[in-house]
PDB file of N, CA and C in Angstrom:
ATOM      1  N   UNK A 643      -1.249  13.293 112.001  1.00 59.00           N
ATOM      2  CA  UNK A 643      -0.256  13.464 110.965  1.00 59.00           C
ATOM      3  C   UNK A 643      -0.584  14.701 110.158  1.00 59.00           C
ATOM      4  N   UNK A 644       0.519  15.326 110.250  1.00 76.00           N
ATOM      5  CA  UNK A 644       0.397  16.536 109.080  1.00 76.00           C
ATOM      6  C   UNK A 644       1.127  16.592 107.759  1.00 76.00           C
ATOM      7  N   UNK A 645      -0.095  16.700 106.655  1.00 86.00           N
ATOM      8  CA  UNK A 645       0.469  16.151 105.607  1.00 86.00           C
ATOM      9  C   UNK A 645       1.008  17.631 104.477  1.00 86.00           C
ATOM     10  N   UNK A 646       1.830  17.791 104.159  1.00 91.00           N
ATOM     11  CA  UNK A 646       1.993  18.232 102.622  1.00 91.00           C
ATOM     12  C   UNK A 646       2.482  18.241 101.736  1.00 91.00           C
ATOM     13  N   UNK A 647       2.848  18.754 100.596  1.00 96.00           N
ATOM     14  CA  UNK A 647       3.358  18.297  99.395  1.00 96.00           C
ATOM     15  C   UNK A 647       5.012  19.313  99.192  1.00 96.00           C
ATOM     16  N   UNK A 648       5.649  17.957  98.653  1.00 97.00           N
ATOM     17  CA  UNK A 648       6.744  18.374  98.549  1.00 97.00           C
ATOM     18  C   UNK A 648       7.481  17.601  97.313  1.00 97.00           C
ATOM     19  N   UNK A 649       7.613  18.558  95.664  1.00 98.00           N
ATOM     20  CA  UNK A 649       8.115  17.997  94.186  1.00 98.00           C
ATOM     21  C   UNK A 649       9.865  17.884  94.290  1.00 98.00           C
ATOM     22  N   UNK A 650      10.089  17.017  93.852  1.00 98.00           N
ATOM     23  CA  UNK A 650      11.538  16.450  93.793  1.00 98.00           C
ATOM     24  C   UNK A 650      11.479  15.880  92.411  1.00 98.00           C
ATOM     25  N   UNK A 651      12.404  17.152  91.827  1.00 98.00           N
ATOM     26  CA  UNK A 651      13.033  17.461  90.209  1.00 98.00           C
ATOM     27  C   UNK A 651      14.332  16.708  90.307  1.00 98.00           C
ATOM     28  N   UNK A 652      14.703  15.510  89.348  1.00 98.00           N
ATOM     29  CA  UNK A 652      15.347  14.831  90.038  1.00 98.00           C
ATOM     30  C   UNK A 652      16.284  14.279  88.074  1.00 98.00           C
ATOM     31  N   UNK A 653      17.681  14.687  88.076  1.00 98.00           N
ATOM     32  CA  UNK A 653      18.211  14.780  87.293  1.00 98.00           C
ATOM     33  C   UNK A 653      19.283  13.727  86.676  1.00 98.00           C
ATOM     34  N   UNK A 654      19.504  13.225  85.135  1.00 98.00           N
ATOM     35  CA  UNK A 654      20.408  12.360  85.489  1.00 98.00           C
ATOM     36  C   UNK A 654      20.454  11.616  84.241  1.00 98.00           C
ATOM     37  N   UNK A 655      20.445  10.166  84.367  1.00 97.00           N
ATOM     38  CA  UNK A 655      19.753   9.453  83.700  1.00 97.00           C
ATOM     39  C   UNK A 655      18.724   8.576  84.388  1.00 97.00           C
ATOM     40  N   UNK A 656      17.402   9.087  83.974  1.00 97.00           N
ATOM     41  CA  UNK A 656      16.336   9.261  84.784  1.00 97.00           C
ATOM     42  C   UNK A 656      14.956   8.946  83.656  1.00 97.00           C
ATOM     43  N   UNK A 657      15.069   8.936  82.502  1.00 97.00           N
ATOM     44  CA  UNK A 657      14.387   8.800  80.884  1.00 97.00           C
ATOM     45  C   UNK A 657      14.953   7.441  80.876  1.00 97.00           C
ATOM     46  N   UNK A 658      13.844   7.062  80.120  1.00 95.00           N
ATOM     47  CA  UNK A 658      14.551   5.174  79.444  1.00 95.00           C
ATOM     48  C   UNK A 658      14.730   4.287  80.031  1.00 95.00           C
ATOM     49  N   UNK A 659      14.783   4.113  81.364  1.00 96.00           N
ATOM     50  CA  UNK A 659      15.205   3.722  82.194  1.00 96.00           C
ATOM     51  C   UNK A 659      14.304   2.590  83.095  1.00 96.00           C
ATOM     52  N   UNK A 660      13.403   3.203  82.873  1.00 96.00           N
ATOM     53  CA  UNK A 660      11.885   2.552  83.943  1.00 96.00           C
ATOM     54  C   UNK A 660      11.808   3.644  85.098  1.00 96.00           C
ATOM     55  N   UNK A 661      12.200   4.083  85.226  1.00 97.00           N
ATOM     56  CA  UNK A 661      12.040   5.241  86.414  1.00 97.00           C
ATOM     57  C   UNK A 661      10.581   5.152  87.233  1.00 97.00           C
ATOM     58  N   UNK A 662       9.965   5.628  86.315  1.00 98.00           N
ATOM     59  CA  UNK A 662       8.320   5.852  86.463  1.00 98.00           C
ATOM     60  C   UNK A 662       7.740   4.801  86.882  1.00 98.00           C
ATOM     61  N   UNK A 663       8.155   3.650  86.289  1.00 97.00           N
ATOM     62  CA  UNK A 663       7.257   2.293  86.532  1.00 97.00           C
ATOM     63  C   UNK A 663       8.028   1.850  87.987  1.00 97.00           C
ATOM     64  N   UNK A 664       9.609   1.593  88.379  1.00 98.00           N
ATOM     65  CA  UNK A 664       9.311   1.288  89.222  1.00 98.00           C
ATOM     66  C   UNK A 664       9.281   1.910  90.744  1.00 98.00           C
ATOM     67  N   UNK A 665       9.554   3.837  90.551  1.00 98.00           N
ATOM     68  CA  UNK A 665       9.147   4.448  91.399  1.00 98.00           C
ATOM     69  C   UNK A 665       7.746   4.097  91.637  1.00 98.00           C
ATOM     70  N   UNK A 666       6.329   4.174  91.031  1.00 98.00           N
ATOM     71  CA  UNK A 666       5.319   3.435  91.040  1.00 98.00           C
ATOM     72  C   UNK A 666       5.310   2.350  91.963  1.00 98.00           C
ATOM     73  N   UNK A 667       5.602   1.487  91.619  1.00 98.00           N
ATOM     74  CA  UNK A 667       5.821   0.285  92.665  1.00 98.00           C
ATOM     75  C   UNK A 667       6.286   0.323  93.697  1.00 98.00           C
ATOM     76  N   UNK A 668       7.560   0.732  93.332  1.00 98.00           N
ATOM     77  CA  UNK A 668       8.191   1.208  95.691  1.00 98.00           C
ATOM     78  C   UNK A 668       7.386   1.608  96.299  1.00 98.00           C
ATOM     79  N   UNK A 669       6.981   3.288  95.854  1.00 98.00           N
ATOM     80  CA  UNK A 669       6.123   3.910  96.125  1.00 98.00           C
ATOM     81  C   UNK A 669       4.456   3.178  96.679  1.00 98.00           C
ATOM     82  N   UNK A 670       3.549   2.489  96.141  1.00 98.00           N
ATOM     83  CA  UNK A 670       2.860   1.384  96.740  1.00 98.00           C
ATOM     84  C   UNK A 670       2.890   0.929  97.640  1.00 98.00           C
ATOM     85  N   UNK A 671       4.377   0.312  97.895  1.00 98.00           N
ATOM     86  CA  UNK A 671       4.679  -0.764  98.466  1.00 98.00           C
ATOM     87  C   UNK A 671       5.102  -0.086  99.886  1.00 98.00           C
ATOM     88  N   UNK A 672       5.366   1.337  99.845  1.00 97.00           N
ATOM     89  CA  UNK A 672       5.667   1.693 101.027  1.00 97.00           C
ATOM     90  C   UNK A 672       4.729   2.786 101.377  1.00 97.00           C
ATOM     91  N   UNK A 673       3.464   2.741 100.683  1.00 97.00           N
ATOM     92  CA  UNK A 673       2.316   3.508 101.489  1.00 97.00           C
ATOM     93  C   UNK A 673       3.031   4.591 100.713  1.00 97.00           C
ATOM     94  N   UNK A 674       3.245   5.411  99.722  1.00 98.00           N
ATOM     95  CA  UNK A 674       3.730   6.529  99.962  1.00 98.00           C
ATOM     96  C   UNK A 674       2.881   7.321  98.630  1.00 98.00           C
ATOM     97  N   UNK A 675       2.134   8.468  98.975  1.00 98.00           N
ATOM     98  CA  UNK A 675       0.760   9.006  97.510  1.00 98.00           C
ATOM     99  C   UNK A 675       1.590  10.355  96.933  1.00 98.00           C
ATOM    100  N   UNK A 676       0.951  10.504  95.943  1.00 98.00           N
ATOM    101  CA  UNK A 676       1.419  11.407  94.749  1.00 98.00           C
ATOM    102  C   UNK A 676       1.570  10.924  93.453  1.00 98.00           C
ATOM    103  N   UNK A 677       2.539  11.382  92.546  1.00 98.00           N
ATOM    104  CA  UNK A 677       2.865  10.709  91.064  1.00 98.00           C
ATOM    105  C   UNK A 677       3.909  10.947  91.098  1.00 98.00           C
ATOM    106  N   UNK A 678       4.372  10.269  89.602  1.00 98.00           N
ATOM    107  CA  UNK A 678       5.699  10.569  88.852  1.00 98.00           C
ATOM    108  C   UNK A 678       5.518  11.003  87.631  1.00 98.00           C
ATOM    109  N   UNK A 679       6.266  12.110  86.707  1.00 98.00           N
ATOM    110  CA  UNK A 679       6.247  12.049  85.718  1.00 98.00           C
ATOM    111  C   UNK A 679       7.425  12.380  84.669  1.00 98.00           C
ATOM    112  N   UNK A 680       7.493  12.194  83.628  1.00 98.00           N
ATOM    113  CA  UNK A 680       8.852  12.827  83.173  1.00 98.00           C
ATOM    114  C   UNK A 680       8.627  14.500  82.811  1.00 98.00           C
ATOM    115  N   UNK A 681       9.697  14.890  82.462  1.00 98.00           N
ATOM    116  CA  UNK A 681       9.639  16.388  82.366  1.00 98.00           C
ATOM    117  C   UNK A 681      10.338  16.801  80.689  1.00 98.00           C
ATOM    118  N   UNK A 682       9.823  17.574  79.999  1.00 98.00           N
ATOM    119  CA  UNK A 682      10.433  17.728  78.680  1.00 98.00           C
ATOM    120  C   UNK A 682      12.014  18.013  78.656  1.00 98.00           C
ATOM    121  N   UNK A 683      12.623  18.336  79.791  1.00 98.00           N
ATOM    122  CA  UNK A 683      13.909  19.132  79.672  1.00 98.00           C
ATOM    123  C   UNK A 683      15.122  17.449  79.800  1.00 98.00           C
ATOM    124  N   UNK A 684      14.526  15.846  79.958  1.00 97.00           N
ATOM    125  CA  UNK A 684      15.128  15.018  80.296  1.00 97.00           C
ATOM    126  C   UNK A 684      15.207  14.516  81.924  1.00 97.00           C
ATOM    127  N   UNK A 685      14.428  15.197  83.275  1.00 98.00           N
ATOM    128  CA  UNK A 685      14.321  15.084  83.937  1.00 98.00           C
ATOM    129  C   UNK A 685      13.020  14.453  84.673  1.00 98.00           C
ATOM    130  N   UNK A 686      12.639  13.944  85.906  1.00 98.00           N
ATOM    131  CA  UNK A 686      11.722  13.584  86.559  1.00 98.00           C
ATOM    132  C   UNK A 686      11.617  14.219  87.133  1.00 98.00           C
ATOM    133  N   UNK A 687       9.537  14.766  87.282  1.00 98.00           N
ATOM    134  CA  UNK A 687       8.947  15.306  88.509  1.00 98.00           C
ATOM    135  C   UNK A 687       8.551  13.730  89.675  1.00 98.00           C
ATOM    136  N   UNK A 688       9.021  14.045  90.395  1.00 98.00           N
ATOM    137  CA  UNK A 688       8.414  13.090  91.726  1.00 98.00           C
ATOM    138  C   UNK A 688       7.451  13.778  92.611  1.00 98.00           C
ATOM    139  N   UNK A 689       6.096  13.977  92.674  1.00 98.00           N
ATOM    140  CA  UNK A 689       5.231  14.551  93.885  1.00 98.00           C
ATOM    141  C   UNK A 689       5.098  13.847  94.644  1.00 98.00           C
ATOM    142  N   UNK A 690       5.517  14.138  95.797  1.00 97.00           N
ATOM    143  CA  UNK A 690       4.757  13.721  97.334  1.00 97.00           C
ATOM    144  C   UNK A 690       3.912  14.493  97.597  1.00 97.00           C
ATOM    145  N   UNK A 691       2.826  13.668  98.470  1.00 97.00           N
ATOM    146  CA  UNK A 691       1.864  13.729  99.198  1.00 97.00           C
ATOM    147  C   UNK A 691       1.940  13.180 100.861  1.00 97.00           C
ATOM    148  N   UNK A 692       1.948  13.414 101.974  1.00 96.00           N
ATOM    149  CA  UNK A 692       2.402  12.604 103.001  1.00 96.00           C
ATOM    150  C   UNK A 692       3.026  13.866 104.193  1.00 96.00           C
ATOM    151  N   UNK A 693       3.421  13.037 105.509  1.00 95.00           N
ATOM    152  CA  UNK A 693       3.958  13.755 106.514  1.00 95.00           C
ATOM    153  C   UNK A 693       5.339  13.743 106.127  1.00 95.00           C
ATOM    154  N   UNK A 694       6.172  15.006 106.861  1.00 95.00           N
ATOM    155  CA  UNK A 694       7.262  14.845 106.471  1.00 95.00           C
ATOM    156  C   UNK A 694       8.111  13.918 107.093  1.00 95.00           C
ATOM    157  N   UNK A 695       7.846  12.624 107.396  1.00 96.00           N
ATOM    158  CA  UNK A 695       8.673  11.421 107.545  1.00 96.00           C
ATOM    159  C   UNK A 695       8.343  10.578 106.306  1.00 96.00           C
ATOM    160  N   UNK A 696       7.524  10.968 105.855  1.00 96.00           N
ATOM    161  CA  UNK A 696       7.396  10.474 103.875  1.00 96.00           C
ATOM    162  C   UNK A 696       8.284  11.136 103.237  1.00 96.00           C
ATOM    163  N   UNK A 697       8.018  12.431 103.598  1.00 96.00           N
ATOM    164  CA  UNK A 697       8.791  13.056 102.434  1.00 96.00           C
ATOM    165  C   UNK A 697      10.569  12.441 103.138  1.00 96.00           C
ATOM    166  N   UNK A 698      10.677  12.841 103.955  1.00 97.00           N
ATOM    167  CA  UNK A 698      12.187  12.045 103.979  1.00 97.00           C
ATOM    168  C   UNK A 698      12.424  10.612 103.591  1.00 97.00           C
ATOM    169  N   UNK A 699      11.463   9.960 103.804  1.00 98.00           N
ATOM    170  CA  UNK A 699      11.744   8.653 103.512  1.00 98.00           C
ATOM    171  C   UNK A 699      12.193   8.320 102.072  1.00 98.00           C
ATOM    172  N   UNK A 700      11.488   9.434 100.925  1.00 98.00           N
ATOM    173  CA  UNK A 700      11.667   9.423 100.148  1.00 98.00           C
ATOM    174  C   UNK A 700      13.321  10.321  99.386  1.00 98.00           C
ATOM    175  N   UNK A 701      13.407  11.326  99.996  1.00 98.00           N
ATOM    176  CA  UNK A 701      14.573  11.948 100.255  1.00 98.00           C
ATOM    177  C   UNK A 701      15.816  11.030 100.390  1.00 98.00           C
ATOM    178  N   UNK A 702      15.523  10.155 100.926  1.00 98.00           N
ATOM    179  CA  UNK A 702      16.841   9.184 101.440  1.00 98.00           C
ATOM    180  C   UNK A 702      16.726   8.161 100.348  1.00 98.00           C
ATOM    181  N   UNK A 703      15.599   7.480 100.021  1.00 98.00           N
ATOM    182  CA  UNK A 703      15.853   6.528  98.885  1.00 98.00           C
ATOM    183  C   UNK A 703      16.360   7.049  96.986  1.00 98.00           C
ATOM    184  N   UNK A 704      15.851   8.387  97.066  1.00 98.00           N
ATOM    185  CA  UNK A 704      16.625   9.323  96.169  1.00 98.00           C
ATOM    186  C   UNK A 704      18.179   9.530  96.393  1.00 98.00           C
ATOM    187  N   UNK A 705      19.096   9.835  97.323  1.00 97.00           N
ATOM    188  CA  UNK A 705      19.844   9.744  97.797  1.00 97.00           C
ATOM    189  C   UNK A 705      20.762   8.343  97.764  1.00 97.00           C
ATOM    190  N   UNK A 706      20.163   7.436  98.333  1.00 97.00           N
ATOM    191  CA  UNK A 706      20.748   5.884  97.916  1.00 97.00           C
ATOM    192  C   UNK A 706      20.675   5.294  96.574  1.00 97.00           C
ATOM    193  N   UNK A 707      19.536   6.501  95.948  1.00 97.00           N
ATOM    194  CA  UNK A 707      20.110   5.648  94.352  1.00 97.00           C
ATOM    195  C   UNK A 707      18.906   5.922  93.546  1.00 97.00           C
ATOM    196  N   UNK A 708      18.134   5.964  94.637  1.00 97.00           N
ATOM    197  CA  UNK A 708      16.378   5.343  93.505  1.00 97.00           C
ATOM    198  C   UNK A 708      15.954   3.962  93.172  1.00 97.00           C
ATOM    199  N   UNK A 709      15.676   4.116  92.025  1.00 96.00           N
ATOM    200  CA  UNK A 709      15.240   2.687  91.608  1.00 96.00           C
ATOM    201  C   UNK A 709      16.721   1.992  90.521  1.00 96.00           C
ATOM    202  N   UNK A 710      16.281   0.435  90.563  1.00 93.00           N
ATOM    203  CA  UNK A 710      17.716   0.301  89.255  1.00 93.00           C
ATOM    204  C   UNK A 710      17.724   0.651  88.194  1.00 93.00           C
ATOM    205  N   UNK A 711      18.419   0.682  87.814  1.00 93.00           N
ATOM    206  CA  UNK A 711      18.632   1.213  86.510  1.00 93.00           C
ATOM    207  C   UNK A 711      19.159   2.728  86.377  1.00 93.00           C
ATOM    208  N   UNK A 712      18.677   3.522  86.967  1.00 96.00           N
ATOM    209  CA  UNK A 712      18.291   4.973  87.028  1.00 96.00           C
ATOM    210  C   UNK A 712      20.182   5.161  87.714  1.00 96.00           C
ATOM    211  N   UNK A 713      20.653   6.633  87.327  1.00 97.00           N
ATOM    212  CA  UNK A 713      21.687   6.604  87.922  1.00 97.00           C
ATOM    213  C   UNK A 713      21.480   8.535  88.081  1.00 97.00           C
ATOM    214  N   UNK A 714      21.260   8.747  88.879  1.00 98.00           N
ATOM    215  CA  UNK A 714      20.641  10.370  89.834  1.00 98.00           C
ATOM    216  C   UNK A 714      21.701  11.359  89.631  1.00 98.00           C
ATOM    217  N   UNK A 715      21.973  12.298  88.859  1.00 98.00           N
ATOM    218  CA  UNK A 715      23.074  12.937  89.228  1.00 98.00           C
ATOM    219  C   UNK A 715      22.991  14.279  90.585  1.00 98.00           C
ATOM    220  N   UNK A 716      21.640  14.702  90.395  1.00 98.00           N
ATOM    221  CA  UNK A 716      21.304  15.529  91.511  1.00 98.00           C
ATOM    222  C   UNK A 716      19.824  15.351  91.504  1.00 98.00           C
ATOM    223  N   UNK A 717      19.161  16.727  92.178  1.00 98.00           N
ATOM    224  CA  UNK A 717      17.777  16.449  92.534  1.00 98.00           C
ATOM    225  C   UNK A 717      17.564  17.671  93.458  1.00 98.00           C
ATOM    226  N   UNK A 718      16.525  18.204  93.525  1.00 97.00           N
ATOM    227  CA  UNK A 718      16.113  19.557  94.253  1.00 97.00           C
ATOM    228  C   UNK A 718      14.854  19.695  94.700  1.00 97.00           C
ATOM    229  N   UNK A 719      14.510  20.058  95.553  1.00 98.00           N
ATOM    230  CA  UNK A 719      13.136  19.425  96.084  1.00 98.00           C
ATOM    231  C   UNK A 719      12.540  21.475  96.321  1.00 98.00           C
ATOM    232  N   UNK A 720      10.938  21.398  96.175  1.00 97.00           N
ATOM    233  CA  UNK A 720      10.391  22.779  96.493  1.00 97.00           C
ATOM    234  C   UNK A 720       8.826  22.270  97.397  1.00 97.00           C
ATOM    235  N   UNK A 721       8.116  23.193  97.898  1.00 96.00           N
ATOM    236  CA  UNK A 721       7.248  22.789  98.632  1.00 96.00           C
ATOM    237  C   UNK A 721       6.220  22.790  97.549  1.00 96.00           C
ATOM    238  N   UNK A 722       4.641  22.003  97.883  1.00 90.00           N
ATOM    239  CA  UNK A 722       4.309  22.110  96.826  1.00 90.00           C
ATOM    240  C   UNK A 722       2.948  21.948  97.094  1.00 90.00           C
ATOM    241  N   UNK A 723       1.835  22.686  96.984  1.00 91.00           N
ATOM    242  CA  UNK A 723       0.658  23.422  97.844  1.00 91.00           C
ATOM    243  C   UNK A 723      -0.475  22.294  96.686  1.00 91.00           C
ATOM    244  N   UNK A 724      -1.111  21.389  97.349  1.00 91.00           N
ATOM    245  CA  UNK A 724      -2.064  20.385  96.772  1.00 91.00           C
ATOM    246  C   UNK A 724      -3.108  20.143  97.617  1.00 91.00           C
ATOM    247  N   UNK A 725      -4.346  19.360  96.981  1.00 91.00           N
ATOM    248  CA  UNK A 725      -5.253  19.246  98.023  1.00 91.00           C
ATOM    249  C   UNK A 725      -4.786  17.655  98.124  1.00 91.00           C
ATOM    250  N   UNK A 726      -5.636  16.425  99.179  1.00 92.00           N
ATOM    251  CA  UNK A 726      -5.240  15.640  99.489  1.00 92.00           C
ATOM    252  C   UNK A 726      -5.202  14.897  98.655  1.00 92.00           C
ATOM    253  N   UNK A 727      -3.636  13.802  98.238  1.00 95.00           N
ATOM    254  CA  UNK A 727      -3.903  12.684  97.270  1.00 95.00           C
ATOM    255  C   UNK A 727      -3.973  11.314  97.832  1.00 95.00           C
ATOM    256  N   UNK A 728      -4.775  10.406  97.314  1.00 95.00           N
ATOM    257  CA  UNK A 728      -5.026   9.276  97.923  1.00 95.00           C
ATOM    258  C   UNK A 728      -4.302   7.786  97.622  1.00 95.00           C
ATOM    259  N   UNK A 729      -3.368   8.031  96.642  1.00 97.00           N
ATOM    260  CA  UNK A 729      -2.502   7.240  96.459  1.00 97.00           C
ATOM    261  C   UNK A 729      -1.674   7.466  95.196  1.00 97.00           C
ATOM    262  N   UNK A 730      -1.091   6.797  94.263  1.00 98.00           N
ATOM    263  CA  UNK A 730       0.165   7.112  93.880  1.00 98.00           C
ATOM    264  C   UNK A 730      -0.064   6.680  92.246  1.00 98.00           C
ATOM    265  N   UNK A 731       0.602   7.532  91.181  1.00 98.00           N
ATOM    266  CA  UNK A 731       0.298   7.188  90.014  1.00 98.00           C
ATOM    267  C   UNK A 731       1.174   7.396  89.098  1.00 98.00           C
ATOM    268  N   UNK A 732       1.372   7.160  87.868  1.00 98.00           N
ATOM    269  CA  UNK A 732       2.468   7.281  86.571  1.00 98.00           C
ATOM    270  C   UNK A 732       1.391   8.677  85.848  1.00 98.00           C
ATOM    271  N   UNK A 733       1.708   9.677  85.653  1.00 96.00           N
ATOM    272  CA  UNK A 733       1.279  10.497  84.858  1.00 96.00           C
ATOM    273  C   UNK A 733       2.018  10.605  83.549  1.00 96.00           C
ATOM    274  N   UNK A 734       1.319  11.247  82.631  1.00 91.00           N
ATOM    275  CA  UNK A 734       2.344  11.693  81.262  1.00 91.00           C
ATOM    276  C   UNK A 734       2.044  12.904  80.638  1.00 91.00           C
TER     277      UNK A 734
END
């Protein structure tokens, strides 16, 4: 497996929401490493860590919605040069 990093800036109503907590949890639950955090401008950073059938996997559940609550209006993804992460966390 070849792994690298790929941030998904992800716009909306995305604050207040739980975002963080239960991206956290999916994220776990489906093997998938990096963080989440919010961003001052009202937006979420999402980092992946993983092959790119992670990073899509994640791509598509962004796409279907995210988590509840959260309602996505867009989202933009860039590559994103890290050393290896070993699992998944809430930053602030």
């Amino acid at each position: 497996m070849t792994a690298s990093g790929r941030n998904f800036y992800i716009y909306g109503r995305v604050q207040g929401v739980g975002f963080r907590y239960q991206t956290y949890h999916w994220a776990n639950q489906n093997g998938i490493k990096g963080f989440v955090c919010n961003r001052d401008d009202g937006s979420v950073r999402l980092a992946i860590y993983g092959s790119e059938q992670d990073i899509e996997f994640v791509d598509e559940w962004l796409k279907a919605g995210g988590p509840p609550g959260a309602n996505i209006d867009h989202f933009f993804t860039e590559s994103w040069q890290t050393e290896p992460i070993a699992d998944f966390s809430v930053r602030y």
